[in-house]
Short mmCIF file of C-alpha atoms in Angstrom, two decimals:
data_model
loop_
_atom_site.label_atom_id
_atom_site.label_comp_id
_atom_site.label_asym_id
_atom_site.label_seq_id
_atom_site.Cartn_x
_atom_site.Cartn_y
_atom_site.Cartn_z
CA UNK A 1036 -27.43 -15.94 -30.59
CA UNK A 1037 -28.27 -12.40 -29.66
CA UNK A 1038 -31.28 -13.72 -27.76
CA UNK A 1039 -29.12 -16.10 -25.74
CA UNK A 1040 -26.72 -13.25 -24.96
CA UNK A 1041 -29.58 -11.05 -23.83
CA UNK A 1042 -30.81 -13.85 -21.57
CA UNK A 1043 -27.32 -14.33 -20.12
CA UNK A 1044 -26.93 -10.63 -19.46
CA UNK A 1045 -30.37 -10.46 -17.86
CA UNK A 1046 -29.48 -13.40 -15.65
CA UNK A 1047 -26.21 -11.68 -14.74
CA UNK A 1048 -27.93 -8.51 -13.60
CA UNK A 1049 -30.67 -10.39 -11.74
CA UNK A 1050 -28.05 -12.53 -10.01
CA UNK A 1051 -26.12 -9.39 -9.01
CA UNK A 1052 -29.28 -7.91 -7.54
CA UNK A 1053 -29.83 -11.17 -5.67
CA UNK A 1054 -26.33 -10.97 -4.19
CA UNK A 1055 -26.30 -7.28 -3.39
CA UNK A 1056 -29.69 -7.33 -1.67
CA UNK A 1057 -27.97 -8.74 1.41
CA UNK A 1058 -29.52 -12.17 2.07
CA UNK A 1059 -27.83 -14.81 4.20
CA UNK A 1060 -24.51 -16.07 2.84
CA UNK A 1061 -25.81 -19.36 1.39
CA UNK A 1062 -28.38 -17.57 -0.74
CA UNK A 1063 -25.81 -14.97 -1.73
CA UNK A 1064 -23.50 -17.81 -2.75
CA UNK A 1065 -26.27 -19.20 -4.94
CA UNK A 1066 -26.63 -15.76 -6.47
CA UNK A 1067 -22.87 -15.70 -7.10
CA UNK A 1068 -23.07 -19.09 -8.84
CA UNK A 1069 -25.78 -17.72 -11.14
CA UNK A 1070 -23.75 -14.55 -11.80
CA UNK A 1071 -20.59 -16.48 -12.61
CA UNK A 1072 -22.43 -18.95 -14.83
CA UNK A 1073 -24.17 -16.24 -16.82
CA UNK A 1074 -20.97 -14.22 -17.05
CA UNK A 1075 -19.14 -17.26 -18.37
CA UNK A 1076 -21.80 -17.67 -21.04
CA UNK A 1077 -21.30 -14.07 -22.13
CA UNK A 1078 -17.53 -14.57 -22.16
CA UNK A 1079 -17.77 -17.68 -24.34
CA UNK A 1080 -19.68 -15.87 -27.01
CA UNK A 1081 -17.39 -12.85 -27.09
CA UNK A 1082 -14.05 -14.56 -27.47
CA UNK A 1083 -12.99 -15.85 -24.06
CA UNK A 1084 -13.73 -19.59 -23.74
CA UNK A 1085 -10.55 -20.36 -21.82
CA UNK A 1086 -11.24 -17.57 -19.35
CA UNK A 1087 -14.75 -18.91 -18.93
CA UNK A 1088 -13.41 -22.40 -18.28
CA UNK A 1089 -10.90 -21.15 -15.73
CA UNK A 1090 -13.62 -19.09 -14.05
CA UNK A 1091 -15.85 -22.13 -13.67
CA UNK A 1092 -13.07 -24.35 -12.39
CA UNK A 1093 -11.24 -22.04 -10.04
CA UNK A 1094 -13.78 -19.43 -8.99
CA UNK A 1095 -16.88 -21.61 -8.75
CA UNK A 1096 -15.27 -24.97 -8.19
CA UNK A 1097 -12.54 -23.82 -5.82
CA UNK A 1098 -13.17 -20.55 -4.08
CA UNK A 1099 -16.96 -20.58 -3.96
CA UNK A 1100 -17.05 -24.17 -2.70
CA UNK A 1101 -14.69 -23.25 0.13
CA UNK A 1102 -16.81 -20.22 0.89
CA UNK A 1103 -20.00 -22.28 0.89
CA UNK A 1104 -18.51 -24.75 3.36
CA UNK A 1105 -17.29 -21.94 5.62
CA UNK A 1106 -20.72 -20.28 5.46
CA UNK A 1107 -22.35 -23.59 6.31
CA UNK A 1108 -20.15 -23.83 9.41
CA UNK A 1109 -21.25 -20.37 10.48
CA UNK A 1110 -24.96 -21.19 10.18
CA UNK A 1111 -27.53 -18.89 11.74
CA UNK A 1112 -30.93 -19.98 13.12
CA UNK A 1113 -33.10 -17.53 11.12
CA UNK A 1114 -31.50 -16.97 7.71
CA UNK A 1115 -32.79 -14.12 5.56
CA UNK A 1116 -33.83 -15.24 2.12
CA UNK A 1117 -35.11 -13.18 -0.76
CA UNK A 1118 -38.68 -13.20 0.50
CA UNK A 1119 -37.99 -11.51 3.81
CA UNK A 1120 -38.86 -7.84 4.19
CA UNK A 1121 -35.45 -6.08 4.29
CA UNK A 1122 -33.94 -8.19 1.49
CA UNK A 1123 -37.00 -7.67 -0.74
CA UNK A 1124 -36.81 -3.92 -0.09
CA UNK A 1125 -33.17 -3.87 -1.23
CA UNK A 1126 -34.07 -5.94 -4.30
CA UNK A 1127 -36.75 -3.48 -5.32
CA UNK A 1128 -34.41 -0.53 -4.83
CA UNK A 1129 -31.62 -2.14 -6.87
CA UNK A 1130 -33.99 -3.22 -9.64
CA UNK A 1131 -35.34 0.33 -9.85
CA UNK A 1132 -31.80 1.65 -9.92
CA UNK A 1133 -30.84 -0.72 -12.73
CA UNK A 1134 -33.87 0.30 -14.78
CA UNK A 1135 -33.14 3.99 -14.23
CA UNK A 1136 -29.44 3.79 -15.11
CA UNK A 1137 -30.05 1.55 -18.12
CA UNK A 1138 -32.58 4.02 -19.44
CA UNK A 1139 -29.77 6.58 -19.57
CA UNK A 1140 -27.68 4.31 -21.81
CA UNK A 1141 -30.51 3.22 -24.09
CA UNK A 1142 -30.10 3.35 -27.84
CA UNK A 1143 -27.67 5.34 -29.92
CA UNK A 1144 -24.08 4.24 -30.02
CA UNK A 1145 -24.34 2.31 -26.75
CA UNK A 1146 -26.11 -0.51 -28.52
CA UNK A 1147 -23.26 -1.25 -30.92
CA UNK A 1148 -20.25 -0.63 -28.67
CA UNK A 1149 -20.11 -4.21 -27.40
CA UNK A 1150 -17.51 -5.86 -29.62
CA UNK A 1151 -15.93 -9.33 -29.42
CA UNK A 1152 -12.27 -9.75 -28.56
CA UNK A 1153 -11.30 -11.31 -31.91
CA UNK A 1154 -12.50 -11.55 -35.50
CA UNK A 1155 -14.14 -15.00 -35.36
CA UNK A 1156 -17.90 -14.89 -35.16
CA UNK A 1157 -18.65 -18.56 -34.59
CA UNK A 1158 -19.30 -20.37 -31.37
CA UNK A 1159 -16.08 -22.36 -30.92
CA UNK A 1160 -13.50 -23.03 -28.24
CA UNK A 1161 -10.60 -21.85 -30.40
CA UNK A 1162 -11.04 -18.11 -29.96
CA UNK A 1163 -8.92 -15.08 -29.18
CA UNK A 1164 -7.77 -15.84 -25.70
CA UNK A 1165 -6.30 -19.23 -26.63
CA UNK A 1166 -3.47 -17.36 -28.33
CA UNK A 1167 -2.89 -15.46 -25.15
CA UNK A 1168 -2.80 -18.71 -23.17
CA UNK A 1169 -0.20 -20.13 -25.55
CA UNK A 1170 1.93 -17.01 -25.07
CA UNK A 1171 1.50 -17.17 -21.31
CA UNK A 1172 2.85 -20.70 -21.21
CA UNK A 1173 5.75 -20.00 -23.56
CA UNK A 1174 7.31 -16.56 -23.20
CA UNK A 1175 5.37 -15.82 -20.03
CA UNK A 1176 6.77 -18.84 -18.23
CA UNK A 1177 8.70 -16.73 -15.76
CA UNK A 1178 5.55 -14.98 -14.63
CA UNK A 1179 3.91 -18.35 -14.07
CA UNK A 1180 6.82 -19.44 -11.90
CA UNK A 1181 6.51 -16.23 -9.88
CA UNK A 1182 2.76 -16.82 -9.56
CA UNK A 1183 3.43 -20.31 -8.25
CA UNK A 1184 5.88 -18.89 -5.70
CA UNK A 1185 3.34 -16.28 -4.64
CA UNK A 1186 0.72 -18.99 -4.10
CA UNK A 1187 3.16 -20.90 -1.92
CA UNK A 1188 3.95 -17.69 -0.01
CA UNK A 1189 0.23 -17.10 0.49
CA UNK A 1190 -0.10 -20.58 1.91
CA UNK A 1191 2.66 -19.89 4.42
CA UNK A 1192 1.16 -16.50 5.27
CA UNK A 1193 -2.27 -18.00 5.95
CA UNK A 1194 -0.82 -20.88 7.95
CA UNK A 1195 1.24 -18.46 10.04
CA UNK A 1196 -1.79 -16.25 10.66
CA UNK A 1197 -4.04 -19.11 11.74
CA UNK A 1198 -1.45 -20.94 13.80
CA UNK A 1199 -1.89 -20.87 17.56
CA UNK A 1200 -5.55 -21.73 18.20
CA UNK A 1201 -6.92 -18.52 19.81
CA UNK A 1202 -3.57 -17.76 21.42
CA UNK A 1203 -2.36 -16.85 17.96
CA UNK A 1204 -3.29 -13.98 15.68
CA UNK A 1205 -6.97 -14.81 15.26
CA UNK A 1206 -8.84 -15.23 18.48
CA UNK A 1207 -11.71 -16.93 16.72
CA UNK A 1208 -9.60 -19.88 15.56
CA UNK B 976 8.50 -16.86 14.86
CA UNK B 977 9.79 -20.02 13.28
CA UNK B 978 13.10 -19.05 11.63
CA UNK B 979 12.20 -20.83 8.37
CA UNK B 980 8.97 -18.86 8.13
CA UNK B 981 10.76 -15.65 9.00
CA UNK B 982 13.33 -16.34 6.29
CA UNK B 983 10.61 -17.15 3.76
CA UNK B 984 8.71 -13.96 4.54
CA UNK B 985 11.79 -11.74 4.40
CA UNK B 986 12.76 -13.40 1.14
CA UNK B 987 9.28 -12.71 -0.17
CA UNK B 988 9.64 -9.06 0.85
CA UNK B 989 12.94 -8.76 -0.98
CA UNK B 990 11.68 -10.61 -4.04
CA UNK B 991 8.56 -8.48 -4.29
CA UNK B 992 10.49 -5.22 -4.38
CA UNK B 993 13.01 -6.72 -6.79
CA UNK B 994 10.27 -7.86 -9.15
CA UNK B 995 8.66 -4.42 -9.16
CA UNK B 996 12.04 -2.79 -9.76
CA UNK B 997 12.83 -5.13 -12.64
CA UNK B 998 9.47 -4.99 -14.35
CA UNK B 999 8.44 -3.11 -17.46
CA UNK B 1000 4.99 -4.73 -17.60
CA UNK B 1001 2.27 -3.43 -15.29
CA UNK B 1002 1.10 -6.93 -14.41
CA UNK B 1003 4.51 -7.92 -13.13
CA UNK B 1004 4.82 -4.66 -11.19
CA UNK B 1005 1.44 -5.37 -9.58
CA UNK B 1006 2.57 -8.89 -8.67
CA UNK B 1007 5.63 -7.51 -6.92
CA UNK B 1008 3.52 -5.07 -4.91
CA UNK B 1009 1.06 -7.78 -3.87
CA UNK B 1010 3.93 -10.03 -2.83
CA UNK B 1011 5.25 -7.26 -0.58
CA UNK B 1012 1.82 -6.81 1.01
CA UNK B 1013 1.35 -10.54 1.58
CA UNK B 1014 4.80 -11.15 3.00
CA UNK B 1015 4.64 -8.40 5.59
CA UNK B 1016 1.21 -9.40 6.95
CA UNK B 1017 2.42 -12.16 9.31
CA UNK B 1018 5.39 -10.00 10.33
CA UNK B 1019 2.97 -7.31 11.43
CA UNK B 1020 0.73 -9.73 13.30
CA UNK B 1021 3.52 -11.76 14.87
CA UNK B 1022 2.99 -10.39 18.37
CA UNK B 1023 -0.62 -11.59 18.32
CA UNK B 1024 -2.12 -8.84 20.46
CA UNK B 1025 -5.39 -7.27 19.22
CA UNK B 1026 -3.79 -3.91 18.43
CA UNK B 1027 -1.27 -5.57 16.09
CA UNK B 1028 -3.98 -7.64 14.41
CA UNK B 1029 -6.06 -4.49 13.95
CA UNK B 1030 -3.09 -2.72 12.37
CA UNK B 1031 -2.50 -5.72 10.11
CA UNK B 1032 -6.13 -5.75 8.97
CA UNK B 1033 -6.12 -2.03 8.22
CA UNK B 1034 -2.86 -2.33 6.32
CA UNK B 1035 -4.13 -5.27 4.28
CA UNK B 1036 -7.38 -3.53 3.36
CA UNK B 1037 -5.75 -0.27 2.24
CA UNK B 1038 -2.95 -1.97 0.31
CA UNK B 1039 -5.38 -4.37 -1.38
CA UNK B 1040 -7.56 -1.44 -2.42
CA UNK B 1041 -4.57 0.41 -3.81
CA UNK B 1042 -3.36 -2.68 -5.69
CA UNK B 1043 -6.82 -3.29 -7.14
CA UNK B 1044 -6.96 0.33 -8.28
CA UNK B 1045 -3.53 -0.11 -9.86
CA UNK B 1046 -4.66 -3.23 -11.70
CA UNK B 1047 -7.81 -1.50 -12.88
CA UNK B 1048 -5.81 1.46 -14.15
CA UNK B 1049 -3.36 -0.86 -15.97
CA UNK B 1050 -6.15 -2.76 -17.70
CA UNK B 1051 -7.83 0.53 -18.61
CA UNK B 1052 -4.52 1.66 -20.09
CA UNK B 1053 -4.25 -1.62 -22.01
CA UNK B 1054 -7.80 -1.11 -23.29
CA UNK B 1055 -7.20 2.49 -24.34
CA UNK B 1056 -3.65 2.32 -25.71
CA UNK B 1057 -3.17 -1.38 -26.44
CA UNK B 1058 0.03 -1.91 -24.48
CA UNK B 1059 1.18 -2.68 -20.98
CA UNK B 1060 4.54 -0.91 -20.82
CA UNK B 1061 5.10 1.15 -17.70
CA UNK B 1062 7.21 3.83 -19.34
CA UNK B 1063 4.99 4.26 -22.37
CA UNK B 1064 1.84 5.49 -20.69
CA UNK B 1065 0.27 8.43 -22.44
CA UNK B 1066 -3.43 8.50 -21.65
CA UNK B 1067 -4.22 10.85 -18.74
CA UNK B 1068 -6.97 8.77 -17.09
CA UNK B 1069 -4.89 5.68 -16.26
CA UNK B 1070 -1.93 7.86 -15.28
CA UNK B 1071 -4.04 9.80 -12.79
CA UNK B 1072 -5.60 6.62 -11.42
CA UNK B 1073 -2.18 5.03 -10.97
CA UNK B 1074 -0.85 8.14 -9.24
CA UNK B 1075 -3.76 8.04 -6.80
CA UNK B 1076 -3.38 4.29 -6.28
CA UNK B 1077 0.31 4.66 -5.49
CA UNK B 1078 -0.47 7.62 -3.23
CA UNK B 1079 -2.77 5.33 -1.24
CA UNK B 1080 -0.06 2.68 -1.19
CA UNK B 1081 2.59 4.93 0.35
CA UNK B 1082 0.33 7.06 2.52
CA UNK B 1083 0.19 10.51 0.96
CA UNK B 1084 -2.47 12.96 2.03
CA UNK B 1085 -5.44 12.94 1.56
CA UNK B 1086 -5.33 9.13 1.68
CA UNK B 1087 -2.93 9.03 4.63
CA UNK B 1088 -5.18 8.19 7.58
CA UNK B 1089 -4.24 4.53 7.71
CA UNK B 1090 -0.54 5.20 8.27
CA UNK B 1091 -0.50 6.52 11.87
CA UNK B 1092 -2.87 3.85 13.10
CA UNK B 1093 -1.03 1.05 11.36
CA UNK B 1094 2.38 2.17 12.58
CA UNK B 1095 1.08 2.54 16.13
CA UNK B 1096 0.07 -1.10 16.28
CA UNK B 1097 3.47 -2.43 15.25
CA UNK B 1098 6.71 -2.90 17.11
CA UNK B 1099 9.53 -0.59 16.11
CA UNK B 1100 11.38 -3.07 13.87
CA UNK B 1101 8.34 -3.92 11.75
CA UNK B 1102 7.42 -0.25 11.69
CA UNK B 1103 10.87 0.44 10.33
CA UNK B 1104 10.39 -2.09 7.53
CA UNK B 1105 7.03 -0.55 6.75
CA UNK B 1106 8.38 3.00 6.66
CA UNK B 1107 11.40 2.27 4.56
CA UNK B 1108 11.38 -0.92 2.51
CA UNK B 1109 7.68 -0.84 1.58
CA UNK B 1110 8.07 2.62 0.07
CA UNK B 1111 10.73 1.53 -2.44
CA UNK B 1112 8.54 -0.41 -4.88
CA UNK B 1113 5.76 2.19 -5.25
CA UNK B 1114 8.36 4.91 -5.76
CA UNK B 1115 10.07 2.85 -8.44
CA UNK B 1116 6.76 2.93 -10.28
CA UNK B 1117 6.05 6.60 -9.58
CA UNK B 1118 9.47 7.56 -10.93
CA UNK B 1119 8.72 5.86 -14.24
CA UNK B 1120 5.33 7.25 -15.19
CA UNK B 1121 5.19 10.57 -16.99
CA UNK B 1122 2.81 12.86 -15.10
CA UNK B 1123 0.19 14.62 -17.22
CA UNK B 1124 -1.43 16.92 -14.74
CA UNK B 1125 0.98 19.16 -12.92
CA UNK B 1126 -1.47 20.24 -10.27
CA UNK B 1127 -2.33 16.84 -8.86
CA UNK B 1128 1.24 16.05 -7.85
CA UNK B 1129 1.80 19.50 -6.37
CA UNK B 1130 -1.51 19.26 -4.51
CA UNK B 1131 -0.65 15.81 -3.12
CA UNK B 1132 2.79 17.05 -2.11
CA UNK B 1133 1.74 20.26 -0.40
CA UNK B 1134 -1.22 18.64 1.33
CA UNK B 1135 1.03 15.87 2.63
CA UNK B 1136 3.63 18.24 4.03
CA UNK B 1137 0.92 20.28 5.74
CA UNK B 1138 -0.96 17.25 7.07
CA UNK B 1139 2.28 15.64 8.20
CA UNK B 1140 3.21 18.78 10.10
CA UNK B 1141 -0.15 19.56 11.65
CA UNK B 1142 -1.06 15.97 12.39
CA UNK B 1143 2.15 15.28 14.24
CA UNK B 1144 1.80 18.28 16.53
CA UNK B 1145 -0.77 16.72 18.84
CA UNK B 1146 0.87 13.31 19.22
CA UNK B 1147 2.58 11.85 22.26
CA UNK B 1148 3.18 8.39 20.82
CA UNK B 1149 6.50 8.18 18.99
CA UNK B 1150 5.30 5.79 16.31
CA UNK B 1151 2.47 8.12 15.33
CA UNK B 1152 4.92 11.02 15.27
CA UNK B 1153 7.13 9.02 12.93
CA UNK B 1154 4.10 8.21 10.77
CA UNK B 1155 3.28 11.89 10.34
CA UNK B 1156 6.95 12.60 9.71
CA UNK B 1157 6.80 9.96 6.98
CA UNK B 1158 3.74 11.63 5.44
CA UNK B 1159 5.51 15.00 5.42
CA UNK B 1160 8.66 13.62 3.82
CA UNK B 1161 6.66 11.75 1.20
CA UNK B 1162 4.98 15.04 0.43
CA UNK B 1163 8.35 16.63 -0.29
CA UNK B 1164 9.25 13.70 -2.53
CA UNK B 1165 6.07 13.95 -4.57
CA UNK B 1166 6.33 17.74 -4.81
CA UNK B 1167 9.44 17.63 -6.96
CA UNK B 1168 8.65 14.39 -8.81
CA UNK B 1169 7.59 15.98 -12.07
CA UNK B 1170 10.42 18.53 -12.15
CA UNK B 1171 13.40 16.44 -11.11
CA UNK B 1172 12.89 12.70 -10.41
CA UNK B 1173 16.50 12.41 -9.26
CA UNK B 1174 15.71 14.80 -6.41
CA UNK B 1175 12.81 12.55 -5.46
CA UNK B 1176 15.19 9.64 -5.31
CA UNK B 1177 17.66 11.69 -3.27
CA UNK B 1178 14.93 12.68 -0.81
CA UNK B 1179 13.80 9.07 -0.55
CA UNK B 1180 17.29 7.79 0.19
CA UNK B 1181 18.09 10.48 2.76
CA UNK B 1182 14.70 9.90 4.38
CA UNK B 1183 15.53 6.21 4.62
CA UNK B 1184 18.79 6.85 6.40
CA UNK B 1185 17.31 9.42 8.77
CA UNK B 1186 14.28 7.41 9.69
CA UNK B 1187 16.39 4.28 10.09
CA UNK B 1188 18.47 6.15 12.67
CA UNK B 1189 15.39 7.48 14.45
CA UNK B 1190 13.68 4.12 14.70
CA UNK B 1191 16.85 2.54 16.02
CA UNK B 1192 17.38 5.29 18.59
CA UNK B 1193 13.88 4.62 19.92
CA UNK B 1194 14.42 0.88 19.76
CA UNK B 1195 17.67 0.99 21.73
CA UNK B 1196 16.06 3.22 24.34
CA UNK B 1197 12.99 0.96 24.36
CA UNK B 1198 10.78 4.04 24.29
CA UNK B 1199 7.51 4.39 22.43
CA UNK B 1200 6.10 7.58 23.90
CA UNK B 1201 7.42 11.02 24.77
CA UNK B 1202 7.22 10.20 28.47
CA UNK B 1203 9.33 7.09 28.03
CA UNK B 1204 11.75 9.06 25.89
CA UNK B 1205 12.03 11.71 28.56
CA UNK B 1206 13.06 9.23 31.23
CA UNK B 1207 15.54 7.42 28.99
CA UNK B 1208 18.25 10.07 29.13
CA UNK B 1209 20.38 8.12 31.55
CA UNK B 1210 20.31 4.81 29.71
CA UNK B 1211 22.85 5.56 26.99
CA UNK B 1212 24.46 9.00 27.17
CA UNK B 1213 25.94 8.81 23.66
CA UNK B 1214 22.47 8.17 22.32
CA UNK B 1215 21.03 11.02 24.38
CA UNK B 1216 23.67 13.32 22.94
CA UNK B 1217 23.19 12.31 19.31
CA UNK B 1218 19.42 11.83 19.18
CA UNK B 1219 18.60 15.56 18.96
CA UNK B 1220 20.94 15.88 15.99
CA UNK B 1221 19.23 12.94 14.29
CA UNK B 1222 15.82 14.46 14.93
CA UNK B 1223 16.90 17.88 13.71
CA UNK B 1224 18.28 16.23 10.59
CA UNK B 1225 14.79 14.81 10.04
CA UNK B 1226 13.54 18.36 10.49
CA UNK B 1227 15.81 19.57 7.73
CA UNK B 1228 18.19 21.88 9.52
CA UNK B 1229 21.61 22.70 8.09
CA UNK B 1230 24.42 21.60 8.46
CA UNK B 1231 22.88 18.14 8.82
CA UNK B 1232 22.10 15.79 5.95
CA UNK B 1233 18.36 16.39 6.11
CA UNK B 1234 18.90 19.88 4.80
CA UNK B 1235 20.19 18.55 1.48
CA UNK B 1236 16.90 17.39 -0.08
CA UNK B 1237 14.86 20.35 1.14
CA UNK B 1238 17.44 22.84 -0.11
CA UNK B 1239 17.66 21.27 -3.55
CA UNK B 1240 13.88 20.91 -3.83
CA UNK B 1241 13.30 24.55 -2.93
CA UNK B 1242 15.91 25.54 -5.49
CA UNK B 1243 14.23 23.40 -8.16
CA UNK B 1244 10.80 24.81 -7.35
CA UNK B 1245 12.16 28.34 -7.56
CA UNK B 1246 13.74 27.55 -10.94
CA UNK B 1247 10.35 26.30 -12.14
CA UNK B 1248 8.80 29.64 -11.20
CA UNK B 1249 6.80 28.19 -8.32
CA UNK B 1250 7.86 30.54 -5.56
CA UNK B 1251 4.55 30.46 -3.59
CA UNK B 1252 4.63 26.64 -3.62
CA UNK B 1253 8.19 26.68 -2.38
CA UNK B 1254 7.35 29.16 0.36
CA UNK B 1255 4.35 27.13 1.50
CA UNK B 1256 6.40 23.92 1.57
CA UNK B 1257 9.20 25.57 3.51
CA UNK B 1258 6.77 26.95 6.06
CA UNK B 1259 5.06 23.60 6.47
CA UNK B 1260 8.43 22.16 7.36
CA UNK B 1261 8.36 24.46 10.37
CA UNK B 1262 5.40 22.54 11.75
CA UNK B 1263 7.30 19.26 11.59
CA UNK B 1264 10.38 20.95 13.05
CA UNK B 1265 8.34 21.89 16.10
CA UNK B 1266 7.57 18.34 17.09
CA UNK B 1267 11.10 17.17 16.35
CA UNK B 1268 12.29 19.94 18.67
CA UNK B 1269 9.78 18.81 21.26
CA UNK B 1270 11.25 15.31 21.15
CA UNK B 1271 14.80 16.65 21.46
CA UNK B 1272 13.70 18.86 24.34
CA UNK B 1273 12.10 15.95 26.15
CA UNK B 1274 15.02 13.62 25.69
CA UNK B 1275 18.17 15.69 25.90
CA UNK B 1276 17.66 19.36 26.58
CA UNK B 1277 15.90 18.67 29.87
CA UNK B 1278 16.64 16.00 32.44
CA UNK B 1279 13.27 14.66 33.49
CA UNK B 1280 12.92 13.78 37.16
CA UNK B 1281 13.04 10.11 37.97
CA UNK B 1282 13.74 7.94 40.96
CA UNK B 1283 17.22 6.76 41.73
CA UNK B 1284 16.99 3.53 39.79
CA UNK B 1285 15.92 5.55 36.75
CA UNK B 1286 18.61 8.18 36.90
CA UNK B 1287 21.48 5.80 37.61
CA UNK B 1288 20.59 2.61 35.75
CA UNK B 1289 22.83 -0.38 35.41
CA UNK B 1290 24.35 -0.13 31.92
CA UNK B 1291 24.49 -3.81 31.09
CA UNK B 1292 25.62 -5.03 27.70
CA UNK B 1293 22.62 -4.88 25.41
CA UNK B 1294 21.94 -7.76 23.08
CA UNK B 1295 20.88 -5.35 20.34
CA UNK B 1296 23.28 -4.56 17.55
CA UNK B 1297 24.53 -0.99 17.66
CA UNK B 1298 26.62 -1.02 14.49
CA UNK B 1299 23.71 -0.25 12.12
CA UNK B 1300 22.74 2.73 14.23
CA UNK B 1301 26.32 3.94 14.32
CA UNK B 1302 26.65 3.84 10.55
CA UNK B 1303 23.29 5.42 9.84
CA UNK B 1304 23.83 8.16 12.42
CA UNK B 1305 27.06 9.09 10.67
CA UNK B 1306 25.17 9.29 7.40
CA UNK B 1307 22.30 11.21 8.99
CA UNK B 1308 24.52 13.89 10.41
CA UNK B 1309 27.50 14.35 8.17
CA UNK B 1310 26.59 13.86 4.52
CA UNK B 1311 25.70 17.45 3.61
CA UNK B 1312 29.13 18.27 2.12
CA UNK B 1313 28.59 15.41 -0.34
CA UNK B 1314 25.67 17.21 -1.99
CA UNK B 1315 27.40 17.73 -5.36
CA UNK B 1316 28.41 14.07 -5.48
CA UNK B 1317 24.88 12.98 -4.60
CA UNK B 1318 23.34 15.17 -7.28
CA UNK B 1319 25.87 13.92 -9.84
CA UNK B 1320 25.35 10.26 -8.97
CA UNK B 1321 21.57 10.22 -8.95
CA UNK B 1322 20.74 10.95 -12.55
CA UNK B 1323 17.34 9.69 -13.64
#
C-alpha cells in the first residue's frame, strides 16, 4: 500500500513538472489528467473516496474536457512538446528544484506527519468524507440551494459577457 | 442591457451581500463574496468598450485572488483549530491572512493599485456600486474577526490614508480622484477597527453617504474630468453651489458630516495613547483635502471661460432622478449635530 502511494505521489510530482514546464496546451492538459488521476489515488487511500470521485467526474470529465476542446480549436502549427529545447530546460530546472526542496524535508518528523482523515485503515469507499457528504445533503441543504443559484448566475454572467459577437464585450467572439 | 438580466444581476448583488452578512461559517461568507464578484462583472462590462473590459478583467483577477486567499485562510483555520466559525478565530496565521485578503478585496494600501484603474474604466453609476455596495460584505467580515496583531491594522490604515492623499494629488480624472479618496477613507476605517468597531461602521456609513452624493453630483453634471467639471458651473446652479460643501464634507471639515468620523477616530486614538498615529492620520487628511479643494475651486470658486452656448445653456428637464442626490446631500452636510445619537445607535 505504501508502495502504491509512493508511486502515486511520484506520478503527481512528475505530472506537475510536465504541466509547469510550459508545453502546448494539449500536452499540458495530458499532464493535468495525470496529476488529477494520481491525486485521486492518493485521496482514496487517505480517506476521501467521494472527493476523488467528484474530482474525476467534474474536474476531469467536465472542465478538462471543455478545456481540451477549446485548446483544440485554438491549434497552433508548431506545438511545443516535452522534447523541445525550452520545455526540456524548464523540466530539468523544476526537477532539480523538487529534488533540492525535498532534500530539506527528508527524514525526521516529516516522514510521519502524513495522516489519514479518519480512523479506518482499509481500502474502502465508506470512509471519512462520506459522513460529510451526508451532512451536506441534510443540514447543509441551504448551502446547496445557494450553490445551485450561483451556478445559474454564473451561466447568465457568461452568456451576457459573450453575447454580441465581437460587437459585445469580447472582441474575439 | 436586457431588463431581466439586469434584475438578475442586481438581485445577485443583493443576495451576495446578504449571505455574507448572515453567515457564521467561513464557507458561506466566501460564497457571498464570490456571488458579489460574479454579479457585478457584466455590469462593469456592459458598455463593451475595451477600457471597460480591461477594468472588468482587472477587477475579476484581484477579487478572485482575494477570495482564494480567504478560502485558503479559512481552510487553514479549520485545519489548525477544527472549526469554521467566523467569530471564534484564535490562531494568528489565518487571522492575518484573512485581514490581508480582505484588504485586497476592498483596496487598502499596499494592495490598492487596482482600484484607480478599475474605477476609471467604469461609468459613474457602476463605479458608485463598486465604491459603496461592494465594500459592505468585506467590512462585515472584518468587523467580526478579532485582530491579533495591532501593528498590521495600524500600518494598513496609515499607509492607506497617506497613499490615498498623495496618489490623488496628481489626478485630473474624477473617477481616479474618487478611487484615491476611497482608499484614504478605507484607511481611516481600518485604523480604528481594533479599538472601536462601531466607529469603523460609522465611518463606513458616512463615507457611503458622502461618496454617493459626490458620484451623483458628477453624474448629473456629466463630468468625468476636472476640465469638464470646470465648465459645468452653468448647468445647474444649485449643484454648483452645493458641490463644494459635499467635497469639503468628504475632506472632513467641520461643521459638515464628514468631520464626525475623523473627530471621533482621533479622539479614540488619543485615548488609546497613540498620539503620533493620530497626528500622522490627521496630517494625511490634509493631502486629501487639497484635491477636494482643487475640485471645489475648479467648479464653483472660479468661473471658467467658455463660449456662449457653454455659459448660458438650455436648462431642459433632465431625465435623471434628483431626489436621491437631494436626500444624500442633506445627510452629507447636516448630520454633524447627530453625533451623540450616531455613537449611541452604532454599538458593536
